[in-house]
Short mmCIF file of C-alpha atoms and ligand atoms in Angstrom, two decimals:
data_model
loop_
_atom_site.label_atom_id
_atom_site.label_comp_id
_atom_site.label_asym_id
_atom_site.label_seq_id
_atom_site.Cartn_x
_atom_site.Cartn_y
_atom_site.Cartn_z
CA MET A 1 30.68 -48.88 -10.62
CA TYR A 2 31.39 -45.29 -9.66
CA THR A 3 31.41 -42.18 -11.85
CA LEU A 4 33.78 -39.28 -12.43
CA TYR A 5 33.19 -36.21 -14.58
CA VAL A 6 36.49 -35.07 -16.07
CA ILE A 7 37.65 -32.08 -18.09
CA ASP A 8 40.96 -32.90 -19.77
CA THR A 9 43.87 -30.57 -20.57
CA ILE A 10 42.34 -29.45 -23.88
CA GLY A 11 38.93 -28.78 -22.37
CA ASP A 12 37.06 -31.89 -23.55
CA HIS A 13 34.52 -33.40 -21.15
CA HIS A 14 34.46 -37.11 -20.26
CA ILE A 15 32.40 -39.38 -18.05
CA LEU A 16 34.55 -42.16 -16.58
CA LYS A 17 33.27 -45.25 -14.78
CA PHE A 18 35.60 -46.94 -12.30
CA LYS A 19 35.77 -49.63 -9.64
CA ILE A 20 37.28 -48.94 -6.24
CA PHE A 21 41.06 -49.43 -6.34
CA GLU A 22 40.86 -50.54 -9.99
CA TYR A 23 44.11 -48.58 -10.45
CA LYS A 24 46.79 -47.67 -7.94
CA ASN A 25 45.67 -44.02 -7.93
CA LEU A 26 43.52 -41.49 -9.80
CA MET A 27 46.38 -40.52 -12.12
CA GLU A 28 46.64 -44.04 -13.51
CA LEU A 29 42.92 -44.07 -14.28
CA LEU A 30 43.22 -40.74 -16.13
CA ILE A 31 46.24 -41.89 -18.14
CA ASN A 32 44.72 -45.25 -19.04
CA ARG A 33 41.36 -43.87 -20.09
CA LEU A 34 42.20 -40.46 -21.55
CA TYR A 35 45.81 -40.87 -22.69
CA ASP A 36 46.47 -37.40 -21.33
CA ASP A 37 50.14 -36.40 -21.14
CA ILE A 38 50.54 -36.38 -17.36
CA GLY A 39 52.60 -38.35 -14.87
CA ALA A 40 56.18 -37.46 -15.82
CA CYS A 41 57.62 -38.56 -12.45
CA LYS A 42 55.60 -41.81 -12.46
CA GLY A 43 53.58 -40.93 -9.39
CA ARG A 44 56.31 -39.80 -7.01
CA GLY A 45 54.67 -36.43 -6.36
CA LEU A 46 57.58 -34.43 -7.76
CA CYS A 47 56.72 -33.15 -11.25
CA GLY A 48 53.27 -31.58 -10.87
CA THR A 49 52.14 -32.72 -14.33
CA CYS A 50 49.18 -34.55 -12.75
CA HIS A 51 47.88 -31.35 -11.10
CA ILE A 52 44.06 -31.46 -10.90
CA ARG A 53 41.23 -29.63 -9.21
CA ILE A 54 38.61 -31.73 -7.46
CA ASN A 55 35.08 -30.45 -6.96
CA SER A 56 32.92 -32.63 -4.76
CA SER A 57 29.81 -31.50 -2.96
CA ILE A 58 29.62 -34.70 -0.95
CA VAL A 59 32.94 -35.24 0.80
CA PRO A 60 35.57 -32.64 1.67
CA PHE A 61 38.92 -33.85 0.42
CA LYS A 62 41.97 -33.77 2.62
CA PHE A 63 44.41 -30.95 2.08
CA PRO A 64 47.72 -31.84 0.48
CA GLU A 65 50.64 -32.37 2.86
CA GLY A 66 54.38 -32.95 2.65
CA ILE A 67 55.87 -33.39 -0.80
CA GLU A 68 52.48 -32.99 -2.52
CA LYS A 69 51.96 -29.61 -0.87
CA ARG A 70 55.46 -28.47 -1.83
CA THR A 71 55.01 -29.54 -5.46
CA LEU A 72 51.63 -27.82 -5.72
CA PHE A 73 52.95 -24.58 -4.23
CA ASN A 74 55.59 -24.52 -6.98
CA GLN A 75 52.92 -24.57 -9.72
CA LEU A 76 52.02 -21.32 -11.51
CA GLU A 77 48.36 -21.93 -10.70
CA TYR A 78 47.31 -23.21 -7.30
CA TYR A 79 43.76 -23.51 -5.98
CA SER A 80 42.22 -24.43 -2.64
CA ASN A 81 41.01 -27.69 -4.20
CA SER A 82 44.25 -28.50 -6.03
CA ARG A 83 45.65 -32.03 -5.69
CA LEU A 84 48.13 -34.25 -7.43
CA ALA A 85 46.17 -37.08 -9.05
CA CYS A 86 48.99 -39.51 -8.27
CA GLN A 87 48.41 -38.91 -4.55
CA VAL A 88 44.62 -39.51 -4.67
CA LEU A 89 43.36 -43.02 -4.04
CA LEU A 90 40.66 -44.41 -6.26
CA ASP A 91 38.08 -44.87 -3.52
CA LYS A 92 34.36 -44.28 -3.30
CA GLN A 93 34.83 -40.70 -2.01
CA LEU A 94 35.53 -39.79 -5.63
CA ASP A 95 32.11 -40.93 -6.81
CA ASN A 96 30.32 -38.15 -8.73
CA SER A 97 33.27 -35.77 -8.35
CA ARG A 98 34.19 -33.28 -11.01
CA ILE A 99 37.87 -33.34 -11.92
CA GLU A 100 39.64 -30.74 -13.99
CA ILE A 101 43.12 -31.70 -15.20
CA ILE A 102 45.33 -28.62 -14.96
CA GLY A 103 48.61 -30.30 -15.89
CA GLY A 104 52.08 -29.16 -14.91
CA ASP A 105 54.35 -26.27 -15.71
S1 FES B 201 53.04 -37.92 -11.51
FE1 FES B 201 54.49 -36.43 -10.97
S2 FES B 201 53.49 -35.33 -9.41
FE2 FES B 201 52.04 -36.85 -9.94
#
């Protein structure tokens, strides 16, 4: 089991355990465990409601490209570690990461 530290959209802190590829992507894990109101476009990278920030001291995450980059640039807030949770695979690189759910505009 791997561990994520998550701050949800109302500021509550959670510790989530997960198995590699237990869900199709990080967004599905967050929805299934936290019932947060994200994922309006069902993971197509278009709505931005699954906007998160990832803080990991272990592995540098890849920068968003293509449609993910375009969607993130259209958000009111955009950070150097912004990602769309629907575009992040649930792999072991996420272990011990700190995720903050920003949500969409
Ligand atoms: S679910 Fe819409 S951008 Fe991720």
